[in-house]
mmCIF file of C-alpha atoms in Angstrom:
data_model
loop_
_atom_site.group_PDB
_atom_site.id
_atom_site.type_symbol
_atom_site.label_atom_id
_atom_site.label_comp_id
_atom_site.label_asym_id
_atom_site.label_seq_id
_atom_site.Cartn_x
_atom_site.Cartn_y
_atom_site.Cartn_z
ATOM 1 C CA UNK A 22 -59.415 -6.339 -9.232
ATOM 2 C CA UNK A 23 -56.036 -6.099 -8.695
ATOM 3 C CA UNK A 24 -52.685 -6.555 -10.926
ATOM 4 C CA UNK A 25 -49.474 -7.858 -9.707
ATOM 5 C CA UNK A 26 -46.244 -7.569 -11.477
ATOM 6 C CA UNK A 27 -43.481 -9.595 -10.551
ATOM 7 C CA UNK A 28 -39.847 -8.432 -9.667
ATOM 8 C CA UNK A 29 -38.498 -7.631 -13.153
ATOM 9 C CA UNK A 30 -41.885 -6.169 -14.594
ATOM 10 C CA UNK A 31 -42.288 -3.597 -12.310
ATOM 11 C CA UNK A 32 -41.488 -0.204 -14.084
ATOM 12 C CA UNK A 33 -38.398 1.601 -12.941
ATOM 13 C CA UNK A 34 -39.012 5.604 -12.282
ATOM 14 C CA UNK A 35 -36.386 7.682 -14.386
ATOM 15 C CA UNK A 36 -33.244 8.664 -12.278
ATOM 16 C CA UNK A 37 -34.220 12.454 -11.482
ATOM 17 C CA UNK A 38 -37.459 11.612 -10.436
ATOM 18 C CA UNK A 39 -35.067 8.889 -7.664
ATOM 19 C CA UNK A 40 -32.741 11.522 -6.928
ATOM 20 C CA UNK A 41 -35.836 13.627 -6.196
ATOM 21 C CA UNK A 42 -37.779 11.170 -4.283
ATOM 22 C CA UNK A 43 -34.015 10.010 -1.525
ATOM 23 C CA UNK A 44 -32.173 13.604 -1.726
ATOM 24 C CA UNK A 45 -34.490 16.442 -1.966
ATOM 25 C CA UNK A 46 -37.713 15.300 -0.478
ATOM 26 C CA UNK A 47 -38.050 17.733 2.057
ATOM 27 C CA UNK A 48 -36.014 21.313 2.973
ATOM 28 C CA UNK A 49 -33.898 19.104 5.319
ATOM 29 C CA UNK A 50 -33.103 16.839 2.781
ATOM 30 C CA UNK A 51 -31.996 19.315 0.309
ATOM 31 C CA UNK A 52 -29.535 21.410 2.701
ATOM 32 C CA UNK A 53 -28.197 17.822 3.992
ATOM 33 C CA UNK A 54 -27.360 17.031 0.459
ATOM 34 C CA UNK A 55 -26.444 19.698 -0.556
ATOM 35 C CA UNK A 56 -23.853 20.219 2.087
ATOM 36 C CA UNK A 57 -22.246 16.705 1.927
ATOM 37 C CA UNK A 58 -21.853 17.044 -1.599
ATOM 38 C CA UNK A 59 -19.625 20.623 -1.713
ATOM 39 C CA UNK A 60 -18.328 19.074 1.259
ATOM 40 C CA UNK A 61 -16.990 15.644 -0.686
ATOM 41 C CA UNK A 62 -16.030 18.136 -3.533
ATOM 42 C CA UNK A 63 -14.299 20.103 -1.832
ATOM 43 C CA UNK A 64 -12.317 17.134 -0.497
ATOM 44 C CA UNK A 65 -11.929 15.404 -3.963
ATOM 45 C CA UNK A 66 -10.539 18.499 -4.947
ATOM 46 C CA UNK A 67 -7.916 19.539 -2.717
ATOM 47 C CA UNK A 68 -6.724 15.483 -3.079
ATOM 48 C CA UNK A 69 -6.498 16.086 -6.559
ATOM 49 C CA UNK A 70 -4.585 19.160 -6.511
ATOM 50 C CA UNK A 71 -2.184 17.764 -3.800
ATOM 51 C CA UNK A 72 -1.736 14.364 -5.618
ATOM 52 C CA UNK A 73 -2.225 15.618 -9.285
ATOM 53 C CA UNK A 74 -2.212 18.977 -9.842
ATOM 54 C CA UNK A 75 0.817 20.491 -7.795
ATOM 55 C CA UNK A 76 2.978 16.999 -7.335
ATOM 56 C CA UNK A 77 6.331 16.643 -8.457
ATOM 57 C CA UNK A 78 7.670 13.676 -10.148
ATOM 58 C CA UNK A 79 11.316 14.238 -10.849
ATOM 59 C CA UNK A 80 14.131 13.188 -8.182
ATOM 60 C CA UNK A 81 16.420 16.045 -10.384
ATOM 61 C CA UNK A 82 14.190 18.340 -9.339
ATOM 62 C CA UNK A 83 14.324 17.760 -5.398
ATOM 63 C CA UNK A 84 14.876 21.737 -4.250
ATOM 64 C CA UNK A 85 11.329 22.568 -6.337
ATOM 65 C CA UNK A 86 9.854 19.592 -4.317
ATOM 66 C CA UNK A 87 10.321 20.934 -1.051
ATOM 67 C CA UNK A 88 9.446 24.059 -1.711
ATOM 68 C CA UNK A 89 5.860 22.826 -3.692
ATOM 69 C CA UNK A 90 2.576 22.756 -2.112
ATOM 70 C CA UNK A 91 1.909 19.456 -3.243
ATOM 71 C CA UNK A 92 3.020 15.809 -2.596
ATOM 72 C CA UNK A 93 6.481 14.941 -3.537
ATOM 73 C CA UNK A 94 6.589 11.696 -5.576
ATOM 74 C CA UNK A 95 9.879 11.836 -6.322
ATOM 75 C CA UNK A 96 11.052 10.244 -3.563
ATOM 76 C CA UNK A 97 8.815 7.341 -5.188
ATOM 77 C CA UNK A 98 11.258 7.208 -7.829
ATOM 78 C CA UNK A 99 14.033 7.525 -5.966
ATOM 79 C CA UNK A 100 13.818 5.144 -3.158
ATOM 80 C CA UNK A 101 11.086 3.037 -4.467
ATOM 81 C CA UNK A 102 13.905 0.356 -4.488
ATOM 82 C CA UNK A 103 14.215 0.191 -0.656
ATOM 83 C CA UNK A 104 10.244 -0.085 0.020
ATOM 84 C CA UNK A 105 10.055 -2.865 -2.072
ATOM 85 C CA UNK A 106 12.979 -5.096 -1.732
ATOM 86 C CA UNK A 107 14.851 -3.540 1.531
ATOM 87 C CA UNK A 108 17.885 -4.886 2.636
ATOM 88 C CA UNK A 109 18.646 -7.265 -0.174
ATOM 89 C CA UNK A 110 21.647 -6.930 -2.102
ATOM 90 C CA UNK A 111 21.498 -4.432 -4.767
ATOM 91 C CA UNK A 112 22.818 -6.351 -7.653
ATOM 92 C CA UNK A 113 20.630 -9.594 -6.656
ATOM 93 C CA UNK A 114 17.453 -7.550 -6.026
ATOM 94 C CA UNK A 115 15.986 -9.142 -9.486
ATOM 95 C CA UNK A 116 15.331 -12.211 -8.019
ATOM 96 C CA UNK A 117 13.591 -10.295 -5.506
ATOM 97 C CA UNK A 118 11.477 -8.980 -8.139
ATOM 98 C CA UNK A 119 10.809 -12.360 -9.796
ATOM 99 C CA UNK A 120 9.743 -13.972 -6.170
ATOM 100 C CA UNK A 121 6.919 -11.418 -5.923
ATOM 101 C CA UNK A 122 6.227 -11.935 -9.360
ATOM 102 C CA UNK A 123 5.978 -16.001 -8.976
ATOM 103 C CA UNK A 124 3.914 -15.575 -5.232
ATOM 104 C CA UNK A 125 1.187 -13.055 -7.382
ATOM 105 C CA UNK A 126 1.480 -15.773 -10.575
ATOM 106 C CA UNK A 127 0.259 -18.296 -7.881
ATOM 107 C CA UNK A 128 -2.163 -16.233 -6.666
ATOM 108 C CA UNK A 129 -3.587 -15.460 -10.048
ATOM 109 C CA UNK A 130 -3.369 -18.931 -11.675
ATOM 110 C CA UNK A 131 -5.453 -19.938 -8.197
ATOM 111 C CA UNK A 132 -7.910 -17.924 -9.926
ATOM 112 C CA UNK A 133 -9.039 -20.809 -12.212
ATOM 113 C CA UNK A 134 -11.006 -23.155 -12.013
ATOM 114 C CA UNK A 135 -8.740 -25.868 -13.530
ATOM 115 C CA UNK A 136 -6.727 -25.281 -10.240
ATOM 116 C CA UNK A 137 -9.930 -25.672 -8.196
ATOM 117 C CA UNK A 138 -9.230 -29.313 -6.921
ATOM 118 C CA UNK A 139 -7.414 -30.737 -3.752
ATOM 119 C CA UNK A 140 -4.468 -31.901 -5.167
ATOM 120 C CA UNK A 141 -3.771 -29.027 -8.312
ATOM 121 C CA UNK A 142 -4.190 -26.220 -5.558
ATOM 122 C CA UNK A 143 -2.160 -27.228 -3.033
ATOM 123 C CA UNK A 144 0.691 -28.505 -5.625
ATOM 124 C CA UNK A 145 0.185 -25.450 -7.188
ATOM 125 C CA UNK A 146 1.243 -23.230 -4.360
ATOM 126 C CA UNK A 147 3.906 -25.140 -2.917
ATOM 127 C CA UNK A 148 5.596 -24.599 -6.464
ATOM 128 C CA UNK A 149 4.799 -21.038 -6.451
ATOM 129 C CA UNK A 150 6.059 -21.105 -2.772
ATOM 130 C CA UNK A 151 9.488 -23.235 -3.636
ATOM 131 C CA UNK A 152 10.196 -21.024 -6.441
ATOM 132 C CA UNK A 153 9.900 -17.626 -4.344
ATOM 133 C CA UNK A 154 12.664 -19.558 -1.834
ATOM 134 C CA UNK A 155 14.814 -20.432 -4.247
ATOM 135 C CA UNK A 156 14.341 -16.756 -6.004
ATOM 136 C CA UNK A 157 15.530 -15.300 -2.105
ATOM 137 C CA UNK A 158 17.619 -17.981 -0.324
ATOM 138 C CA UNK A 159 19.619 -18.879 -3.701
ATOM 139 C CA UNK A 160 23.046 -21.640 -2.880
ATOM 140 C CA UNK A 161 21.477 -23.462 -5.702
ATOM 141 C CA UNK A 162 21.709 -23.202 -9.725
ATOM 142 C CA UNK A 163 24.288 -20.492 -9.485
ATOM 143 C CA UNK A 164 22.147 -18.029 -7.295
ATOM 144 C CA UNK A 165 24.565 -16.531 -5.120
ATOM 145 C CA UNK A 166 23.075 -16.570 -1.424
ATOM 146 C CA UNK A 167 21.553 -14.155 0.226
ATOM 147 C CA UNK A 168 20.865 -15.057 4.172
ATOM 148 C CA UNK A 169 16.989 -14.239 5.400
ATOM 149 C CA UNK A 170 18.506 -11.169 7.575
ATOM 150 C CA UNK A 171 19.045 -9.333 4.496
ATOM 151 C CA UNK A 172 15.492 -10.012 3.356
ATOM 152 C CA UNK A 173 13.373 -6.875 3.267
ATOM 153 C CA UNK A 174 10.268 -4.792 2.109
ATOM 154 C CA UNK A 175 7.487 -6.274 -0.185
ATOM 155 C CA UNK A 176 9.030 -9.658 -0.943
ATOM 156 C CA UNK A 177 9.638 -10.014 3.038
ATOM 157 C CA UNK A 178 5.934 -8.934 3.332
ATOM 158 C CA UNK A 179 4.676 -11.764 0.636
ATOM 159 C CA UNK A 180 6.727 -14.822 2.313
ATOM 160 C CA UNK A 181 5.585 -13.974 5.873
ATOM 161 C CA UNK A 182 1.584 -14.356 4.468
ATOM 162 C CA UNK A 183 2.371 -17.064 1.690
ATOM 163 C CA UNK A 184 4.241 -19.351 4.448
ATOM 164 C CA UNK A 185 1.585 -18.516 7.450
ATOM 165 C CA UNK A 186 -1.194 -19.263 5.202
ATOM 166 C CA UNK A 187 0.864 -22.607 3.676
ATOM 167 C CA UNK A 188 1.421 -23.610 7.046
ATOM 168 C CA UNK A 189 -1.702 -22.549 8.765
ATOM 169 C CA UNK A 190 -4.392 -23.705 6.451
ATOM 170 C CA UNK A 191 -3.741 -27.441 7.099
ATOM 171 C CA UNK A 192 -3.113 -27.098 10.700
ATOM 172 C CA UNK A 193 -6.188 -25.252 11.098
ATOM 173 C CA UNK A 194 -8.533 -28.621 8.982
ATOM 174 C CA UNK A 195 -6.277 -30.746 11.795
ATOM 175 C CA UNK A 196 -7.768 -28.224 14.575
ATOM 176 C CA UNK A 197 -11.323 -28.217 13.563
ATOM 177 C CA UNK A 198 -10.961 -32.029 13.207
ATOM 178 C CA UNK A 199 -9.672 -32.656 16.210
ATOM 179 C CA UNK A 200 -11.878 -29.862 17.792
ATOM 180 C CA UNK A 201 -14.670 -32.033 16.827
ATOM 181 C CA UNK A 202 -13.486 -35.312 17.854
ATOM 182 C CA UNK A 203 -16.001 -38.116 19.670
ATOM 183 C CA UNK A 204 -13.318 -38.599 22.241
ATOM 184 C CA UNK A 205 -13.857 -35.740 24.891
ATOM 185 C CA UNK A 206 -10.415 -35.763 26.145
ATOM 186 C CA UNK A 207 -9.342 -34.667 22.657
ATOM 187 C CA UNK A 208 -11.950 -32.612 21.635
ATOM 188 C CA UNK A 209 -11.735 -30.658 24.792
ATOM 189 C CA UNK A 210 -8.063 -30.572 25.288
ATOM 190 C CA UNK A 211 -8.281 -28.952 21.614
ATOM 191 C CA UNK A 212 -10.767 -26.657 22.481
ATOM 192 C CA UNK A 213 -8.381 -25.348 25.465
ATOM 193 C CA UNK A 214 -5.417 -24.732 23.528
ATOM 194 C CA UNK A 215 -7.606 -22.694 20.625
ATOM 195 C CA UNK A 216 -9.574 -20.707 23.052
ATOM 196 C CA UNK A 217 -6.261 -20.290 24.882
ATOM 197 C CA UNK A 218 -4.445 -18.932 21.697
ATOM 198 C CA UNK A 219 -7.113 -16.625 20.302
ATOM 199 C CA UNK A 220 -7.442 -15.002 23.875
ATOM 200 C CA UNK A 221 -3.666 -13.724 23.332
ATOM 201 C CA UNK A 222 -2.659 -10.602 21.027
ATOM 202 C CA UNK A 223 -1.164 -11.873 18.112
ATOM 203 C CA UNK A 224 1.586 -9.493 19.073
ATOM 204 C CA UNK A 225 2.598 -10.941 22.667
ATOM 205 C CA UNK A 226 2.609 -15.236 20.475
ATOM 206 C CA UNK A 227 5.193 -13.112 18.203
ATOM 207 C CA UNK A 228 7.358 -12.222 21.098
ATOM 208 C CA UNK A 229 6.993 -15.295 23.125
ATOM 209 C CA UNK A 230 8.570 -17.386 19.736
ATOM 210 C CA UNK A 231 10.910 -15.010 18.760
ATOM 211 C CA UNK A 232 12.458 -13.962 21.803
ATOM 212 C CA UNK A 233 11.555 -16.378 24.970
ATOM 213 C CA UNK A 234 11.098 -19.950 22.569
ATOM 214 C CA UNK A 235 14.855 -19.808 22.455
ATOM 215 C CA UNK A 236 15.357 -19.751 26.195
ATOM 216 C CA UNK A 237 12.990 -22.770 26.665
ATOM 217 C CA UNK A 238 13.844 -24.797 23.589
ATOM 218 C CA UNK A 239 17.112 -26.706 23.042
ATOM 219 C CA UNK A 240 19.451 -24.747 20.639
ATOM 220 C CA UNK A 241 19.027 -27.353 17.814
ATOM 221 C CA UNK A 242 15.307 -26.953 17.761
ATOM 222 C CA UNK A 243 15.159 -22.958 18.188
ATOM 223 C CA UNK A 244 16.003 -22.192 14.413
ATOM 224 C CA UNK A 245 16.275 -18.773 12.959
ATOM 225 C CA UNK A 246 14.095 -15.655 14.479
ATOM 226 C CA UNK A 247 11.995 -15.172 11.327
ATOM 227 C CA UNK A 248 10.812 -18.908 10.969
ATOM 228 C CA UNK A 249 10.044 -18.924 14.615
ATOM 229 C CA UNK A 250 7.648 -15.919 13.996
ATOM 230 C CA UNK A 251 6.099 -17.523 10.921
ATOM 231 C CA UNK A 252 5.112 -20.876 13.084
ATOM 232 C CA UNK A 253 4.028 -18.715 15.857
ATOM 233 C CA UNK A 254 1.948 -16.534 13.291
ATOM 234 C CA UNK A 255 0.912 -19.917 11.812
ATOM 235 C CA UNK A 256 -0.471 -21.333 14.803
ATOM 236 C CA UNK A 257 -2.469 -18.149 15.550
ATOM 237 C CA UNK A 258 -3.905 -18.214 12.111
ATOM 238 C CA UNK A 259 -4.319 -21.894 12.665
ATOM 239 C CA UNK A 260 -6.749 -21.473 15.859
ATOM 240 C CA UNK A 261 -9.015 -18.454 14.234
ATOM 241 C CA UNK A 262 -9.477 -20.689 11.034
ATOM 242 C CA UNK A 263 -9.899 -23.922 12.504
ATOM 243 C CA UNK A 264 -13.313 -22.358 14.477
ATOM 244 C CA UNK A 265 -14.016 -20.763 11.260
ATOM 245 C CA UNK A 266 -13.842 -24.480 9.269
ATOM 246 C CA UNK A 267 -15.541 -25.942 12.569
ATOM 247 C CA UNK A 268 -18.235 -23.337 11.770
ATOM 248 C CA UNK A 269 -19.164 -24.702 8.021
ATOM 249 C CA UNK A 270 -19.077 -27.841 9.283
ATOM 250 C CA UNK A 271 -22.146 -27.506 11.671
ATOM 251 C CA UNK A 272 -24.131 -25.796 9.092
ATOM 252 C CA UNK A 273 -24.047 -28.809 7.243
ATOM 253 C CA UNK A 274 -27.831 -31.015 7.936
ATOM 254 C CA UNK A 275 -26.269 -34.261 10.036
ATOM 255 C CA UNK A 276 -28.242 -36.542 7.991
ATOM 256 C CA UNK A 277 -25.245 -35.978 5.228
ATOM 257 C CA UNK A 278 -22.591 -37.922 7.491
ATOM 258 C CA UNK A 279 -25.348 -40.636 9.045
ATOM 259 C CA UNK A 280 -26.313 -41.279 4.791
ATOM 260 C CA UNK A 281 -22.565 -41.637 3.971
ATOM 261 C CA UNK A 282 -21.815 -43.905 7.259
ATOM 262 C CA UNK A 283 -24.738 -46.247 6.017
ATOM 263 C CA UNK A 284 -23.529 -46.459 2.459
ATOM 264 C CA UNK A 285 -20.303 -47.781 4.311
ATOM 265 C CA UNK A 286 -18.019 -44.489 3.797
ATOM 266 C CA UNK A 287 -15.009 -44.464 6.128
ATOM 267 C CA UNK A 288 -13.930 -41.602 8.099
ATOM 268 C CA UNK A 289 -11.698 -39.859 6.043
ATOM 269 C CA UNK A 290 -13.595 -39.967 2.864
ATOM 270 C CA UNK A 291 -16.487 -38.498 4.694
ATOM 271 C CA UNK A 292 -14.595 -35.625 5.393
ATOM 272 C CA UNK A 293 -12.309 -35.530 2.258
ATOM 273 C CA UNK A 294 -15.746 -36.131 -0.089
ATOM 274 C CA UNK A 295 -18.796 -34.424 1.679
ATOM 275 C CA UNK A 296 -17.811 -32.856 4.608
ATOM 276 C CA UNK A 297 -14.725 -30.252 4.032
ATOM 277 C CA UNK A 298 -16.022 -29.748 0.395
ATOM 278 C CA UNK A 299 -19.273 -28.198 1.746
ATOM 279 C CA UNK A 300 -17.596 -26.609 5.268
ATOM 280 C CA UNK A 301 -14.930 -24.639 3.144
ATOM 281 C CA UNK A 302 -17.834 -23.340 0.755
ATOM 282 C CA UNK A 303 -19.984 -22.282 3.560
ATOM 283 C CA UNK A 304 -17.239 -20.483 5.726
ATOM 284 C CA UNK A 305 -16.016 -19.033 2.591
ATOM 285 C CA UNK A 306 -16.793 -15.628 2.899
ATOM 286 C CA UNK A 307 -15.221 -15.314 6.707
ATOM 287 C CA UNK A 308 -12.547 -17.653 5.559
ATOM 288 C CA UNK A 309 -11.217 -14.765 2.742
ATOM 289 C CA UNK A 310 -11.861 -12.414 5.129
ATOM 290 C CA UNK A 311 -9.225 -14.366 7.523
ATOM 291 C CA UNK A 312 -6.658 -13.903 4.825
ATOM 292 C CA UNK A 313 -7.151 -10.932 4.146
ATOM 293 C CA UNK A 314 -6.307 -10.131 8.292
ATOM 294 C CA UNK A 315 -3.576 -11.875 8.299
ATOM 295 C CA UNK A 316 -2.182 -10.078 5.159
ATOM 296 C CA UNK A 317 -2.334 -6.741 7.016
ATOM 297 C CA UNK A 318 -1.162 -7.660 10.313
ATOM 298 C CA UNK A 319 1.875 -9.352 8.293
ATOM 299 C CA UNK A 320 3.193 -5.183 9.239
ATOM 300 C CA UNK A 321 3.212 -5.938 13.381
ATOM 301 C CA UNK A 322 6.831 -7.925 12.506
ATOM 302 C CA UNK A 323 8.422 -4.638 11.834
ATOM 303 C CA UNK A 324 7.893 -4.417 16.012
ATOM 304 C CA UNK A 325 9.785 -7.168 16.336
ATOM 305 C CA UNK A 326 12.555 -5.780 14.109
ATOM 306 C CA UNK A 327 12.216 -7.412 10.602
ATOM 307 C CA UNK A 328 12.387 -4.952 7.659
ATOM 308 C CA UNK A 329 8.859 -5.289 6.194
ATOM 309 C CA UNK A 330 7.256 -3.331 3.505
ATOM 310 C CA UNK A 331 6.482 -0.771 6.300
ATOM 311 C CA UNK A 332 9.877 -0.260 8.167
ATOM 312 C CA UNK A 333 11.171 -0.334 4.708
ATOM 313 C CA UNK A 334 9.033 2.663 3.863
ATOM 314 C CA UNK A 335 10.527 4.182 6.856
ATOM 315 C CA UNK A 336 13.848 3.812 5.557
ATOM 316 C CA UNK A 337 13.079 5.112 2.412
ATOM 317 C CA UNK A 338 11.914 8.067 3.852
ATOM 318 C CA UNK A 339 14.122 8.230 6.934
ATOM 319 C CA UNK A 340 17.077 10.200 5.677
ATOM 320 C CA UNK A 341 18.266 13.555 5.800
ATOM 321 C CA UNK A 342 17.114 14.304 2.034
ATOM 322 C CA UNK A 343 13.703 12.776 2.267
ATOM 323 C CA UNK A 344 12.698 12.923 5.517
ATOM 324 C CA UNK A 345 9.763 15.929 4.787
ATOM 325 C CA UNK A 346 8.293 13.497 1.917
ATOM 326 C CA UNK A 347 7.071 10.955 4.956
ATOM 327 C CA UNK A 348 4.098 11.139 3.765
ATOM 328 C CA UNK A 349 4.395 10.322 0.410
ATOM 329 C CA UNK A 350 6.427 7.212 1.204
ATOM 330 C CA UNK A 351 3.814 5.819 3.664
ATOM 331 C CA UNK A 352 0.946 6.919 1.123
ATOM 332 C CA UNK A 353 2.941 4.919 -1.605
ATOM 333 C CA UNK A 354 2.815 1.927 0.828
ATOM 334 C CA UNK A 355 -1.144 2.203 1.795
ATOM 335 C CA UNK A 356 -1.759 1.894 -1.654
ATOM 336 C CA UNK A 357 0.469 -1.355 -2.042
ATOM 337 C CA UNK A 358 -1.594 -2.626 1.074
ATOM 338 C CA UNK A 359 -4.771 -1.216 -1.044
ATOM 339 C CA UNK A 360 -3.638 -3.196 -4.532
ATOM 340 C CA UNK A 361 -3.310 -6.666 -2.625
ATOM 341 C CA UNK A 362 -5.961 -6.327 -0.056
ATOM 342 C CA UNK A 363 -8.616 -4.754 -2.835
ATOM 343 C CA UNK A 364 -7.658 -7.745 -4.738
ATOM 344 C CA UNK A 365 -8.041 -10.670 -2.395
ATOM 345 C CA UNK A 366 -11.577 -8.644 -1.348
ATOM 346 C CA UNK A 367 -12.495 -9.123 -5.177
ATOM 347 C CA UNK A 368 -11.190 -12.925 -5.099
ATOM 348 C CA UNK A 369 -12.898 -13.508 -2.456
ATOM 349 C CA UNK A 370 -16.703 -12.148 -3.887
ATOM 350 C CA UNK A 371 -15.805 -14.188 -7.379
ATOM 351 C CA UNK A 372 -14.747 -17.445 -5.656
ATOM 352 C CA UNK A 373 -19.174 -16.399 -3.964
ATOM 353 C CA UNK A 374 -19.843 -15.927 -7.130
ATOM 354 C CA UNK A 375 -19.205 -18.798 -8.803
ATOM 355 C CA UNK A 376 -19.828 -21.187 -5.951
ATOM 356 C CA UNK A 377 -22.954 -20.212 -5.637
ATOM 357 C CA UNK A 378 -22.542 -19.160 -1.670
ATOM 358 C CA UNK A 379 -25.656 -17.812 -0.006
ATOM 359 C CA UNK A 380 -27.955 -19.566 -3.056
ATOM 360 C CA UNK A 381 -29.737 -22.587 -1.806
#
């Protein structure tokens, strides 16, 4: 006779008897073990005691600093100012402050579910999106203003991604839509221009709209360099996204759209009602990871010359009384990168979470 237990009735062996049974089952094992763990101590350790232990904290105190064994995080609180708001005018840079501040509201209020529907979320960020402008450009309600050139670090950083994802999200459901089109003239012209697109470095559509778009554009319709950039960056996004929607769309059984055409749904409210509902959920998880790509390669604009977060960092750190604390400064920014990045990844597993993606 034999007795079966099912998944949460079988009896769970105490934790030394586990660390027994995966670590130190055999000799090998043991010395394996044994050796990555004073080797990851030894490594926690010496972090600690460079970041912790023998850091200094206190710009006063700069001749100590140099002469210390450990990291230098006064130049943290001495130029701190510069990483995150750059160029922009010292006396104005609390509106640079508040723009960040309303961008990560957004973000955060996306969070809920209330927000969760197509007309609250997109409202939702175009207010969030308005209100960082208005916070930056200013020439309204008594803002004095501040031109885009004089933009710089975190809050240049934030209104690249907010505006190529604003821009790029819709473009990319027009893509996939048009990628998928009955007409083969227009599903395969699309298919041309996206394969086209995502065979090009991200860096070389940069260049081509920032510096050669001007050369083959009339000057009316050339604009400034940075918004160039953005629509280049957009359009990019755009074609990676739009095969990622196209994706969750053909997981979907095609007995859902042949049911809706016979109970005499039109086009778009097949799409609008069954089919982008249930694409987005299912391309969800490579979806967040999109964002969370195009949030990082937001730096490759400091090639181009803009004063981003990073050349901002390289500022901070780029004069004659700083410059041995470079790697504080770019340490400071890695874990600004880490804060956002960390937090879209965790976004991105609740939004699975609560959707339900992966459960059938």
């Amino acid at each position: 006779m034999t007795v079966g237990f099912s998944a949460h009735q079988i009896p769970r062996q105490p934790l030394p008897q586990i660390l027994k049974d995966h670590y130190f089952a055999t000799k090998v094992d043991t010395v394996v073990t044994v050796s990555f763990g004073l080797l990851t101590l030894w490594f926690l350790w010496s972090i600690l005691e460079w970041a912790v232990l023998h850091a200094y904290f206190d710009p006063a105190n700069r001749d100590a600093c140099v002469q210390s064994k450990g990291a230098c995080w006064a130049v943290v609180s001495a130029r701190w100012r510069i990483v995150l708001f750059g160029l922009y005018p010292f006396e104005e840079q609390w509106r640079s402050g508040l723009a960040c501040l309303a961008i990560i509201l957004t973000v955060g209020l996306s969070c809920l579910p209330w927000f969760w529907n197509a007309k609250r979320l997109p409202m939702l960020w175009i207010a969030g999106f308005a209100a960082f402008y208005i916070l930056m450009r200013g020439g309204v309600f008594g803002l004095t203003p501040v031109n885009e050139r004089d933009w710089g670090g975190l809050a240049l950083t934030l209104f690249i991604f907010a505006a190529v994802v604003l821009i790029g999200m819709p473009l990319a459901i027009v893509f996939a839509l048009l990628r998928r089109s009955e007409l083969p003239w227009i599903s395969r012209t699309m298919a041309l221009v996206i394969d086209t697109i995502r065979s090009l470095p991200l860096l070389t559509i940069m260049f081509a709209f920032a510096i050669v778009l001007p050369f083959a554009t009339p000057h009316w319709m050339s604009g400034q360099q940075l918004y160039r950039v953005i629509v280049g960056y957009a359009i990019f996004f755009a074609c990676y996204q739009a095969e990622i929607i196209r994706g969750g769309m053909q997981s979907l059984p095609a007995g859902q759209e042949e049911a809706a055409k016979a109970l005499g749904l039109g086009y778009w409210q097949r799409i609008s009602h069954i089919v982008l509902p249930q694409a987005f959920r299912n391309a969800l998880p490579p979806t967040i990871n999109q964002v969370v790509i195009t949030f990082k390669e937001t730096s490759l604009v400091t090639i181009i010359g803009f004063f981003d977060i990073l050349a901002s960092g390289r500022a901070a750190s780029g004069t004659s009384e700083w410059s041995f604390a470079t790697v504080e400064v770019y340490v400071f920014v890695a874990f600004i990168f880490f804060v956002f990045v960390f937090s879209l990844s965790r976004y991105g597993a609740y939004l699975e979470r609560r959707l339900g993606v992966g459960v059938r």
